[in-house]
Amino acid sequence: MTTLPAKTDKKLGLVIDLDTCVGCHACVISCKGWNTENYGAPLSDQNAYGADNSGTFLNRVHSYEVQPDVGAAQLIHFPKSCLHCEDAPCVTVCPTGASYKRVEDGIVLVNESDCIGCGLCAWACPYGARELDQAEGVMKKCTLCVDRIYNENLPEEDREPACVRTCPSNARHFGDLGDPDSAVSQLVAERGGMDLMPEQGTKPVNQYLPPRPKDTLPDAGHEFDVLAPFLEPIATEPKGFLSWLDKTLEKF
Amino acid sequence: MHPAPSVIFFTTFSGLGFGLLIWLGIGMPAVTGWTAFAFFAIAYVMAVGGLLASTFHLGRPERAIKAFSQWRSSWLSREAWCAVGALVLMGLYGAGLVFLETRFALLGLIGAALSLATVFTTSMIYTQLKTIPRWNMPLTPVKFISFSIAGGALLAGQVSIAIVLLLLAGAIQLLTWMQGDKAFAASGTTMATATGLGATGSVRAFEPPHTGTNYLLREFVHVVGRKHAAKLRIISLLLMVVVPVILLMLPFSHILGVLALVSHVAGVLTARWLFFAEAEHVVGLYYGKR
Ligand code: SF4
Ligand code: SF4
Ligand code: SF4
């Protein structure tokens, strides 16, 4: 059914820390790796070794430059995958019922055997979180690694999304954003987590933590120059024996 | 948006075909026998041809039947129902006219209403998308319907009505362009809201997430064709409204009628191309494009 549940028991999702993400793209690779081998059709590439290559990814990392009114510009790395919106427009537009939002945990999924690949859900998603796989002709999107988080065949520490497990800078966190006491909810409260494109009315579950203000460098006039006078070069021109040596060596 | 030929053909020809069915359903012209057959054949070739063209952009056309299941929530599914309903009822009504020389008036009226509903549901597929501010406004369905019934009147040979409806449709098209040009800014979605970084400073896309292109850029970010948009708007308006109206005002002949129709179709195709090519999807903001 492509009508949305009035309420979900949990709101599983990700919290992405724009302050600590270093833009290494490890989450992109681990996401592609896990999801091409597990749930649903593999994530195909077209012309992978040619000049004009492209492929399906469920998670991509953009980079932005932010220029404040005063001070230096900041570079922000910006991972983006499905935000598992509460009011997911991608679900209600689907004509086949292939797209749905789960009542038990709020995860938005595509039942690939029902999808006709009309692409309308990707048109409806403001975040570019859905890509139509060119080999399979069906819609692919982040599954919140539904086949890991409940998977009892995996060791306990691996029962979280592949991207979260992989991130070397701990910029991705996974949990229940519907529970105010969960670690992710507290992190969001503490750091002022935000919605992307709130005006689109999608009510995204995933939250983004804004970058912290940059440290300011100490004023060049004082601290740095305390020792500088002692480091001034003493003799600029060689004299006496050194001068003779210098000139002689120049001749060779 | 990528102006895919399949979707341009689909919206143009199914709009015209269902437009003609609306007129036939209300009995204008009141034809029977072989003349009726000719009118219905034209309407069905256009409507069904358009619907078939739309299946070319499906990744899995063999499963198209599943698209009937979600009529409670999906405009695309509702369109499927309305289209099949209209085609079946109008087929029965047409058979009555052609073979029995009898007009089942009620059947025709219901068929006409369903044909109108088909055009409306098609337009709602586009109108409902908040992600494409240019389409997300009440004028979009008004425009689709006005062109469908104006083109239908032209096909149905309702000359004097067609002149009025064509002029009306042209005016609505102009309004749509004027309002559409302001829509993206009015939506309030910017790079600042897309990235949430607006509070820190002005945001610029520094590096895209991939070196090549991808599905999103191919499908949603179409900047190339917009260069000539202003010229194409004038050309399309001339072809779909001005030329046909002038031709229809001349003393009637079948040649002029056909020319008016050809010009109108060419104009609507151009306008539909623009409808897609000029539509900017908010996802482009993530790439620093629109
Ligand atoms: S991010 Fe896009 S694909 Fe994911 S739930 Fe929201 S609208 Fe749907
Ligand atoms: S592409 Fe598939 S999942 Fe998306 S709307 Fe169409 S049928 Fe539904
Ligand atoms: S949760 Fe899983 S599917 Fe979603 S972005 Fe992370 S690795 Fe990819």
Coordinates of C-alpha atoms and ligand atoms in Angstrom, one line a residue:
Chain A
M1 CA 0.0 0.0 0.0
T2 CA 1.3 3.4 -0.9
T3 CA -0.7 5.3 1.6
L4 CA 1.6 6.3 4.4
P5 CA 1.1 4.9 7.9
A6 CA -0.4 7.5 10.3
K7 CA 2.3 6.7 12.8
T8 CA 5.2 4.3 12.9
D9 CA 6.3 2.5 16.1
K10 CA 9.9 3.5 15.7
K11 CA 11.7 6.1 13.5
L12 CA 14.9 4.4 12.6
G13 CA 17.3 6.7 10.8
L14 CA 20.7 8.2 10.6
V15 CA 22.3 11.2 12.1
I16 CA 25.1 12.7 10.0
D17 CA 27.7 14.9 11.5
L18 CA 28.8 17.6 9.0
D19 CA 31.4 18.7 11.5
T20 CA 33.4 15.5 11.6
C21 CA 32.8 14.1 8.1
V22 CA 36.2 14.2 6.3
G23 CA 34.8 13.4 2.8
C24 CA 36.7 10.1 2.4
H25 CA 33.8 8.4 0.6
A26 CA 34.3 5.2 2.6
C27 CA 30.5 5.1 3.3
V28 CA 29.8 5.3 -0.4
I29 CA 32.0 2.3 -1.1
S30 CA 30.8 0.2 1.8
C31 CA 27.2 1.0 0.9
K32 CA 27.7 0.0 -2.7
G33 CA 29.6 -3.1 -1.6
W34 CA 27.0 -4.4 0.9
N35 CA 23.9 -3.5 -1.2
T36 CA 25.2 -4.9 -4.4
E37 CA 25.6 -8.3 -2.8
N38 CA 22.6 -8.5 -0.6
Y39 CA 19.0 -7.2 -0.6
G40 CA 17.5 -6.8 -4.1
A41 CA 19.1 -6.4 -7.5
P42 CA 22.8 -5.5 -7.6
L43 CA 23.7 -1.9 -8.1
S44 CA 24.9 -1.9 -11.7
D45 CA 27.5 0.2 -13.4
Q46 CA 27.4 1.3 -17.0
N47 CA 30.6 1.5 -19.1
A48 CA 32.5 1.2 -15.8
Y49 CA 35.9 1.3 -17.5
G50 CA 35.1 3.6 -20.4
A51 CA 35.2 7.3 -20.7
D52 CA 31.6 7.9 -20.0
N53 CA 31.0 5.9 -16.9
S54 CA 28.0 6.0 -14.5
G55 CA 26.4 3.7 -12.0
T56 CA 23.8 3.3 -9.3
F57 CA 24.6 4.5 -5.7
L58 CA 22.4 4.7 -2.7
N59 CA 24.7 7.2 -0.9
R60 CA 26.8 10.0 -2.3
V61 CA 29.1 12.6 -0.8
H62 CA 28.9 16.2 -2.0
S63 CA 31.3 18.9 -1.0
Y64 CA 30.3 22.5 -0.4
E65 CA 32.3 25.7 0.3
V66 CA 30.6 28.0 2.8
Q67 CA 31.8 31.6 2.9
P68 CA 30.8 33.5 6.1
D69 CA 30.5 37.3 6.0
V70 CA 33.7 37.6 7.8
G71 CA 36.5 35.1 8.1
A72 CA 37.8 32.2 6.1
A73 CA 35.7 29.9 3.9
Q74 CA 34.9 26.4 5.2
L75 CA 34.8 23.2 3.2
I76 CA 31.9 20.9 4.2
H77 CA 31.6 17.3 3.1
F78 CA 28.0 16.3 2.8
P79 CA 26.9 12.7 2.7
K80 CA 23.4 12.2 1.4
S81 CA 21.2 9.0 1.3
C82 CA 17.5 8.5 1.8
L83 CA 16.2 10.4 4.8
H84 CA 13.3 7.9 5.4
C85 CA 10.9 10.8 5.5
E86 CA 7.8 10.6 7.7
D87 CA 5.7 12.3 5.0
A88 CA 7.5 10.6 2.1
P89 CA 6.2 11.9 -1.2
C90 CA 8.0 9.1 -3.0
V91 CA 5.6 6.6 -1.5
T92 CA 2.3 8.1 -2.2
V93 CA 3.0 8.7 -5.9
C94 CA 3.9 5.1 -6.6
P95 CA 1.2 3.5 -8.8
T96 CA 2.1 -0.1 -8.1
G97 CA 2.5 -0.2 -4.3
A98 CA 6.2 -1.1 -4.8
S99 CA 7.3 1.8 -2.6
Y100 CA 6.2 1.6 1.0
K101 CA 6.9 2.8 4.5
R102 CA 7.1 0.2 7.2
V103 CA 4.8 0.6 10.1
E104 CA 7.2 -1.1 12.6
D105 CA 10.3 1.0 12.1
G106 CA 9.5 3.7 9.5
I107 CA 12.0 2.4 6.9
V108 CA 11.1 3.4 3.3
L109 CA 11.6 0.4 1.0
V110 CA 11.0 -0.6 -2.6
N111 CA 9.6 -4.1 -3.4
E112 CA 11.5 -4.6 -6.6
S113 CA 9.4 -7.4 -8.0
D114 CA 6.4 -4.9 -8.1
C115 CA 8.3 -1.9 -9.4
I116 CA 7.6 -1.0 -13.1
G117 CA 10.4 1.5 -13.2
C118 CA 8.2 4.5 -14.0
G119 CA 10.6 6.7 -12.1
L120 CA 7.8 8.9 -10.6
C121 CA 9.1 8.3 -7.0
A122 CA 12.5 9.7 -8.0
W123 CA 10.7 12.7 -9.4
A124 CA 8.9 13.2 -6.1
C125 CA 11.9 12.9 -3.9
P126 CA 13.5 16.4 -3.3
Y127 CA 16.8 14.9 -2.1
G128 CA 17.9 12.8 -5.1
A129 CA 17.8 9.7 -2.9
R130 CA 16.4 7.4 -5.5
E131 CA 18.1 6.1 -8.6
L132 CA 16.6 3.9 -11.3
D133 CA 19.0 1.1 -12.0
Q134 CA 19.8 1.1 -15.7
A135 CA 20.5 -2.7 -15.9
E136 CA 17.5 -3.9 -13.8
G137 CA 15.0 -1.2 -14.7
V138 CA 13.8 -0.9 -11.1
M139 CA 14.2 1.8 -8.5
K140 CA 17.0 1.5 -6.0
K141 CA 17.3 3.4 -2.7
C142 CA 18.9 3.2 0.7
T143 CA 17.3 0.4 2.7
L144 CA 18.8 1.6 6.0
C145 CA 20.6 -1.8 5.6
V146 CA 17.4 -3.5 6.8
D147 CA 19.2 -6.8 6.0
R148 CA 22.0 -6.0 8.6
I149 CA 20.3 -4.3 11.4
Y150 CA 18.0 -7.2 12.3
N151 CA 20.4 -9.9 11.0
E152 CA 21.1 -12.5 13.7
N153 CA 23.7 -14.2 11.5
L154 CA 25.9 -11.2 11.9
P155 CA 28.0 -10.5 15.1
E156 CA 26.2 -8.0 17.3
E157 CA 28.6 -5.1 16.5
D158 CA 27.9 -5.5 12.8
R159 CA 24.1 -5.1 13.2
E160 CA 24.1 -1.5 12.0
P161 CA 24.2 0.0 8.5
A162 CA 27.3 -0.6 6.5
C163 CA 28.0 3.1 6.1
V164 CA 27.8 3.7 9.9
R165 CA 30.0 0.7 10.6
T166 CA 32.6 1.8 8.1
C167 CA 32.8 5.6 8.7
P168 CA 36.4 6.2 10.1
S169 CA 35.5 9.6 11.6
N170 CA 32.3 8.5 13.3
A171 CA 30.3 11.0 11.3
R172 CA 27.3 8.7 10.8
H173 CA 25.1 7.5 13.7
F174 CA 22.2 5.0 13.6
G175 CA 19.3 4.7 16.0
D176 CA 15.6 5.4 16.8
L177 CA 14.9 9.1 16.3
G178 CA 11.4 8.5 17.6
D179 CA 12.7 7.7 21.1
P180 CA 13.8 11.0 22.8
D181 CA 16.1 9.0 25.1
S182 CA 18.0 7.2 22.4
A183 CA 21.7 8.2 21.9
V184 CA 20.9 9.6 18.4
S185 CA 18.0 11.8 19.7
Q186 CA 20.2 13.2 22.5
L187 CA 23.0 13.9 20.0
V188 CA 20.5 15.8 17.8
A189 CA 19.2 17.8 20.8
E190 CA 22.7 18.6 22.0
R191 CA 24.1 19.7 18.6
G192 CA 21.0 21.3 17.1
G193 CA 20.3 18.7 14.4
M194 CA 18.4 20.0 11.4
D195 CA 16.0 18.9 8.6
L196 CA 17.1 19.3 5.0
M197 CA 14.6 21.4 2.9
P198 CA 12.1 21.7 5.7
E199 CA 9.8 23.8 3.4
Q200 CA 9.2 20.7 1.2
G201 CA 7.2 19.3 4.1
T202 CA 8.7 15.8 3.9
K203 CA 9.6 15.6 7.6
P204 CA 12.8 13.8 7.2
V205 CA 13.8 11.3 9.9
N206 CA 17.5 11.6 9.2
Q207 CA 19.1 14.6 10.9
Y208 CA 22.2 16.6 10.0
L209 CA 24.4 18.1 12.7
P210 CA 25.7 21.5 11.6
P211 CA 29.5 22.1 11.5
R212 CA 30.8 23.8 14.6
P213 CA 32.4 27.3 14.2
K214 CA 36.0 27.1 13.2
D215 CA 38.7 27.8 15.8
T216 CA 40.3 31.2 15.2
L217 CA 44.0 31.5 14.7
P218 CA 45.8 33.6 17.4
D219 CA 46.5 37.1 16.3
A220 CA 49.7 37.3 14.3
G221 CA 50.9 40.4 16.2
H222 CA 51.5 38.8 19.6
E223 CA 52.0 35.1 20.4
F224 CA 53.6 33.9 17.3
D225 CA 56.2 36.6 17.1
V226 CA 57.6 36.4 20.6
L227 CA 60.6 34.4 19.6
A228 CA 60.9 35.7 16.1
P229 CA 63.5 38.4 16.9
F230 CA 65.9 35.7 18.1
L231 CA 65.6 33.9 14.8
E232 CA 66.5 36.9 12.6
P233 CA 69.6 36.0 10.4
I234 CA 72.7 37.7 12.0
A235 CA 75.1 38.0 9.1
T236 CA 73.6 38.7 5.7
E237 CA 76.9 39.0 3.8
P238 CA 79.8 36.7 4.4
K239 CA 83.1 38.4 5.4
G240 CA 86.8 37.5 5.7
F241 CA 87.8 33.8 5.1
L242 CA 84.1 32.8 4.5
S243 CA 83.8 35.5 1.8
W244 CA 87.0 34.3 0.1
L245 CA 85.7 30.7 0.3
D246 CA 82.3 31.7 -1.1
K247 CA 83.9 33.5 -4.1
T248 CA 86.3 30.8 -4.8
L249 CA 83.6 28.1 -4.8
E250 CA 81.5 30.3 -7.1
K251 CA 84.3 29.9 -9.7
F252 CA 83.9 26.2 -10.1
Chain B
M1 CA 13.7 17.8 -16.4
H2 CA 14.8 15.6 -19.3
P3 CA 12.4 16.2 -22.2
A4 CA 12.0 12.5 -23.1
P5 CA 10.3 12.0 -26.5
S6 CA 8.1 9.2 -25.1
V7 CA 6.5 11.5 -22.5
I8 CA 6.1 14.4 -24.9
F9 CA 4.3 12.3 -27.4
F10 CA 2.3 10.7 -24.7
T11 CA 0.9 13.9 -23.2
T12 CA 0.4 15.6 -26.5
F13 CA -1.4 12.8 -28.4
S14 CA -3.3 11.3 -25.6
G15 CA -4.5 14.8 -24.7
L16 CA -5.7 15.3 -28.3
G17 CA -7.2 11.9 -28.5
F18 CA -9.2 12.1 -25.3
G19 CA -10.1 15.7 -26.2
L20 CA -11.7 14.4 -29.4
L21 CA -13.5 11.7 -27.4
I22 CA -15.0 14.3 -25.1
W23 CA -16.6 16.0 -28.1
L24 CA -17.7 12.8 -29.6
G25 CA -19.2 11.7 -26.3
I26 CA -21.4 14.8 -26.1
G27 CA -22.5 14.3 -29.7
M28 CA -20.6 17.1 -31.4
P29 CA -20.5 16.3 -34.3
A30 CA -23.5 14.0 -34.2
V31 CA -22.0 11.4 -36.6
T32 CA -23.0 7.8 -37.2
G33 CA -22.0 5.0 -39.6
W34 CA -18.7 5.2 -41.4
T35 CA -18.1 8.9 -40.6
A36 CA -18.4 8.0 -37.0
F37 CA -15.9 5.2 -37.6
A38 CA -13.4 7.6 -39.0
F39 CA -13.7 10.0 -36.1
F40 CA -13.4 7.3 -33.5
A41 CA -10.4 5.7 -35.4
I42 CA -8.5 9.0 -35.2
A43 CA -9.3 9.4 -31.5
Y44 CA -8.3 5.9 -30.6
V45 CA -5.0 6.0 -32.6
M46 CA -4.1 9.2 -30.8
A47 CA -5.2 8.2 -27.3
V48 CA -4.0 4.6 -27.4
G49 CA -0.8 5.6 -29.3
G50 CA 0.0 8.1 -26.6
L51 CA -0.6 5.7 -23.8
L52 CA 1.6 3.1 -25.6
A53 CA 4.4 5.7 -26.0
S54 CA 4.2 6.3 -22.3
T55 CA 5.1 2.7 -21.6
F56 CA 8.5 3.2 -23.4
H57 CA 9.9 5.1 -20.5
L58 CA 9.1 2.3 -18.0
G59 CA 12.0 0.3 -16.8
R60 CA 9.8 -2.8 -16.6
P61 CA 6.9 -2.3 -19.0
E62 CA 5.9 -6.0 -18.7
R63 CA 4.6 -5.3 -15.2
A64 CA 2.5 -2.3 -16.2
I65 CA -0.7 -4.0 -15.1
K66 CA 0.4 -3.5 -11.5
A67 CA 0.0 0.2 -11.9
F68 CA -3.8 -0.2 -11.5
S69 CA -3.5 -1.2 -7.8
Q70 CA -2.8 2.1 -6.0
W71 CA -5.7 4.3 -7.1
R72 CA -6.3 5.4 -3.4
S73 CA -3.1 7.4 -3.3
S74 CA -1.4 7.6 -6.7
W75 CA -2.5 9.9 -9.6
L76 CA -0.6 7.7 -12.0
S77 CA -2.8 4.7 -11.0
R78 CA -6.0 6.8 -11.2
E79 CA -4.9 7.9 -14.7
A80 CA -4.6 4.2 -15.7
W81 CA -8.2 3.5 -14.4
C82 CA -9.7 6.6 -16.1
A83 CA -8.0 5.9 -19.4
V84 CA -9.2 2.3 -19.5
G85 CA -12.6 3.2 -18.4
A86 CA -12.9 6.0 -21.0
L87 CA -11.6 3.7 -23.8
V88 CA -14.0 0.9 -22.9
L89 CA -17.1 3.0 -22.6
M90 CA -16.3 5.1 -25.6
G91 CA -15.7 1.9 -27.5
L92 CA -19.2 0.6 -26.7
Y93 CA -20.7 4.0 -27.4
G94 CA -18.8 4.2 -30.7
A95 CA -19.9 0.7 -31.7
G96 CA -23.5 1.8 -31.2
L97 CA -23.0 4.8 -33.5
V98 CA -21.1 2.9 -36.2
F99 CA -22.9 -0.4 -36.3
L100 CA -26.3 0.3 -34.9
E101 CA -26.6 3.9 -36.0
T102 CA -27.9 4.5 -32.5
R103 CA -26.6 7.1 -30.0
F104 CA -26.6 5.8 -26.4
A105 CA -26.5 9.4 -25.0
L106 CA -25.8 8.5 -21.3
L107 CA -23.0 6.2 -22.2
G108 CA -21.5 8.9 -24.3
L109 CA -21.7 11.5 -21.5
I110 CA -20.1 9.1 -19.0
G111 CA -17.4 8.3 -21.5
A112 CA -16.8 12.0 -22.1
A113 CA -16.5 12.6 -18.4
L114 CA -14.0 9.8 -18.0
S115 CA -12.0 11.2 -21.0
L116 CA -11.9 14.5 -19.3
A117 CA -10.9 12.8 -16.0
T118 CA -8.1 11.1 -17.9
V119 CA -6.6 14.4 -19.0
F120 CA -7.0 15.8 -15.5
T121 CA -5.3 12.8 -13.8
T122 CA -2.5 13.0 -16.3
S123 CA -2.0 16.7 -15.4
M124 CA -2.1 15.9 -11.7
I125 CA 0.8 13.5 -12.0
Y126 CA 2.9 16.6 -12.8
T127 CA 1.0 19.1 -10.7
Q128 CA 1.4 17.2 -7.4
L129 CA 5.2 17.4 -7.5
K130 CA 6.4 19.9 -5.0
T131 CA 9.9 19.2 -6.1
I132 CA 9.2 20.9 -9.4
P133 CA 7.8 24.3 -8.5
R134 CA 7.0 25.3 -12.1
W135 CA 4.5 22.4 -12.3
N136 CA 3.2 22.6 -8.7
M137 CA 0.4 25.1 -9.3
P138 CA -3.4 25.0 -10.1
L139 CA -2.8 26.4 -13.6
T140 CA -1.1 23.2 -14.7
P141 CA -4.3 21.1 -14.9
V142 CA -6.2 24.1 -16.3
K143 CA -3.7 24.3 -19.1
F144 CA -3.7 20.6 -19.9
I145 CA -7.5 20.5 -20.0
S146 CA -7.8 23.7 -22.0
F147 CA -5.5 22.4 -24.7
S148 CA -7.1 19.0 -24.7
I149 CA -10.6 20.4 -25.4
A150 CA -9.4 23.0 -27.8
G151 CA -7.4 20.5 -29.8
G152 CA -10.4 18.1 -29.6
A153 CA -12.7 20.8 -30.9
L154 CA -10.3 21.3 -33.8
L155 CA -10.3 17.6 -34.5
A156 CA -14.0 17.4 -34.2
G157 CA -14.5 20.1 -36.8
Q158 CA -16.2 22.4 -34.4
V159 CA -14.7 25.5 -36.1
S160 CA -16.3 28.4 -34.3
I161 CA -15.9 26.8 -30.9
A162 CA -12.4 25.8 -31.6
I163 CA -11.4 29.4 -32.4
V164 CA -12.6 30.6 -29.0
L165 CA -11.1 27.7 -27.1
L166 CA -7.7 28.0 -28.9
L167 CA -7.5 31.7 -27.9
L168 CA -8.5 30.8 -24.4
A169 CA -5.9 28.0 -24.2
G170 CA -3.3 30.4 -25.5
A171 CA -4.1 32.9 -22.8
I172 CA -3.8 30.2 -20.2
Q173 CA -0.5 29.1 -21.6
L174 CA 0.8 32.7 -21.3
L175 CA -0.4 33.0 -17.7
T176 CA 1.3 29.6 -16.9
W177 CA 4.6 30.8 -18.3
M178 CA 4.4 34.1 -16.3
Q179 CA 3.5 32.4 -13.1
G180 CA 5.9 29.5 -13.7
D181 CA 8.9 31.8 -14.1
K182 CA 8.4 33.0 -10.5
A183 CA 7.6 29.6 -9.1
F184 CA 11.1 28.4 -8.1
A185 CA 12.0 31.5 -6.2
A186 CA 8.5 31.5 -4.6
S187 CA 9.0 27.9 -3.4
G188 CA 11.6 29.0 -0.9
T189 CA 13.9 26.1 -1.7
T190 CA 17.5 27.2 -2.1
M191 CA 21.0 25.8 -1.7
A192 CA 20.9 27.2 1.8
T193 CA 17.8 25.1 2.8
A194 CA 19.0 22.1 0.8
T195 CA 22.2 21.9 2.6
G196 CA 21.1 23.5 5.9
L197 CA 24.3 25.4 5.8
G198 CA 22.8 28.8 5.1
A199 CA 23.2 30.0 8.7
T200 CA 27.0 29.8 8.4
G201 CA 27.4 31.7 5.1
S202 CA 26.8 31.6 1.4
V203 CA 26.9 28.1 0.0
R204 CA 28.7 27.1 -3.2
A205 CA 28.9 23.6 -4.7
F206 CA 32.6 22.8 -4.4
E207 CA 32.9 19.3 -5.7
P208 CA 30.2 17.0 -7.1
P209 CA 30.0 13.5 -5.5
H210 CA 31.2 11.8 -8.7
T211 CA 33.4 12.6 -11.7
G212 CA 31.0 11.3 -14.4
T213 CA 27.3 11.9 -14.7
N214 CA 24.5 9.9 -13.1
Y215 CA 20.7 9.1 -13.3
L216 CA 19.8 12.2 -11.3
L217 CA 21.7 14.6 -13.5
R218 CA 20.4 12.9 -16.7
E219 CA 16.8 12.9 -15.6
F220 CA 16.4 16.1 -13.6
V221 CA 19.1 18.6 -14.5
H222 CA 18.5 19.7 -18.1
V223 CA 20.1 23.0 -18.6
V224 CA 21.2 22.8 -22.3
G225 CA 17.9 23.5 -24.1
R226 CA 16.8 26.4 -22.0
K227 CA 19.0 28.8 -23.9
H228 CA 16.4 29.2 -26.7
A229 CA 13.3 29.0 -24.4
A230 CA 12.1 32.5 -25.2
K231 CA 12.2 32.0 -29.0
L232 CA 10.5 28.5 -28.6
R233 CA 7.7 30.0 -26.6
I234 CA 6.9 32.4 -29.3
I235 CA 7.2 29.7 -32.0
S236 CA 4.9 27.3 -30.1
L237 CA 2.3 30.0 -29.4
L238 CA 2.2 31.0 -33.1
L239 CA 1.9 27.4 -34.2
M240 CA -0.6 26.1 -31.7
V241 CA -2.9 29.2 -31.5
V242 CA -2.3 32.0 -33.9
V243 CA -1.8 30.1 -37.2
P244 CA -4.7 27.7 -36.6
V245 CA -7.1 30.5 -35.6
I246 CA -6.2 32.5 -38.8
L247 CA -6.7 29.4 -40.9
L248 CA -10.0 28.6 -39.3
M249 CA -11.3 32.2 -39.9
L250 CA -10.7 31.9 -43.6
P251 CA -13.5 30.4 -45.7
F252 CA -13.6 26.7 -44.7
S253 CA -11.9 24.1 -46.7
H254 CA -10.6 20.7 -45.7
I255 CA -7.1 21.5 -46.7
L256 CA -7.0 24.6 -44.4
G257 CA -8.5 22.5 -41.7
V258 CA -5.8 19.9 -42.0
L259 CA -3.1 22.6 -42.1
A260 CA -4.6 24.2 -38.9
L261 CA -4.4 20.8 -37.2
V262 CA -0.9 20.1 -38.3
S263 CA 0.2 23.5 -37.1
H264 CA -1.6 23.1 -33.8
V265 CA 0.0 19.6 -33.1
A266 CA 3.5 21.0 -34.0
G267 CA 2.9 23.9 -31.6
V268 CA 1.7 21.7 -28.7
L269 CA 4.7 19.3 -29.2
T270 CA 7.0 22.3 -28.9
A271 CA 5.2 23.6 -25.9
R272 CA 5.4 20.2 -24.3
W273 CA 9.1 20.0 -24.9
L274 CA 9.4 23.3 -23.1
F275 CA 7.1 22.1 -20.3
F276 CA 9.8 19.5 -19.5
A277 CA 13.0 21.3 -20.6
E278 CA 12.1 24.4 -18.6
A279 CA 11.1 22.5 -15.4
E280 CA 13.7 22.7 -12.7
H281 CA 13.8 20.0 -10.1
V282 CA 15.0 21.1 -6.6
V283 CA 17.6 18.3 -6.6
G284 CA 19.7 20.3 -9.0
L285 CA 20.5 22.6 -6.1
Y286 CA 22.7 19.9 -4.5
Y287 CA 24.8 20.0 -7.7
G288 CA 24.9 23.8 -7.7
K289 CA 22.6 23.8 -10.8
R290 CA 19.0 24.3 -11.5
Ligands
SF4_1 S1 14.6 11.0 1.1 FE1 13.5 10.8 -0.8 S2 13.4 8.6 -1.2 FE2 13.8 8.9 1.0 S3 11.8 8.9 2.0 FE3 12.4 11.0 1.6 S4 11.4 11.5 -0.3 FE4 11.5 9.2 -0.1
SF4_2 S1 9.6 3.5 -10.2 FE1 8.8 1.7 -9.1 S2 8.8 2.2 -6.9 FE2 9.0 4.1 -8.1 S3 6.9 4.9 -8.4 FE3 7.4 3.7 -10.2 S4 6.6 1.6 -9.7 FE4 6.7 2.8 -7.8
SF4_3 S1 22.1 2.7 5.5 FE1 22.9 1.1 4.2 S2 21.8 1.4 2.3 FE2 21.6 3.3 3.5 S3 23.3 4.6 2.9 FE3 24.0 3.4 4.6 S4 25.0 1.6 3.8 FE4 23.8 2.6 2.1

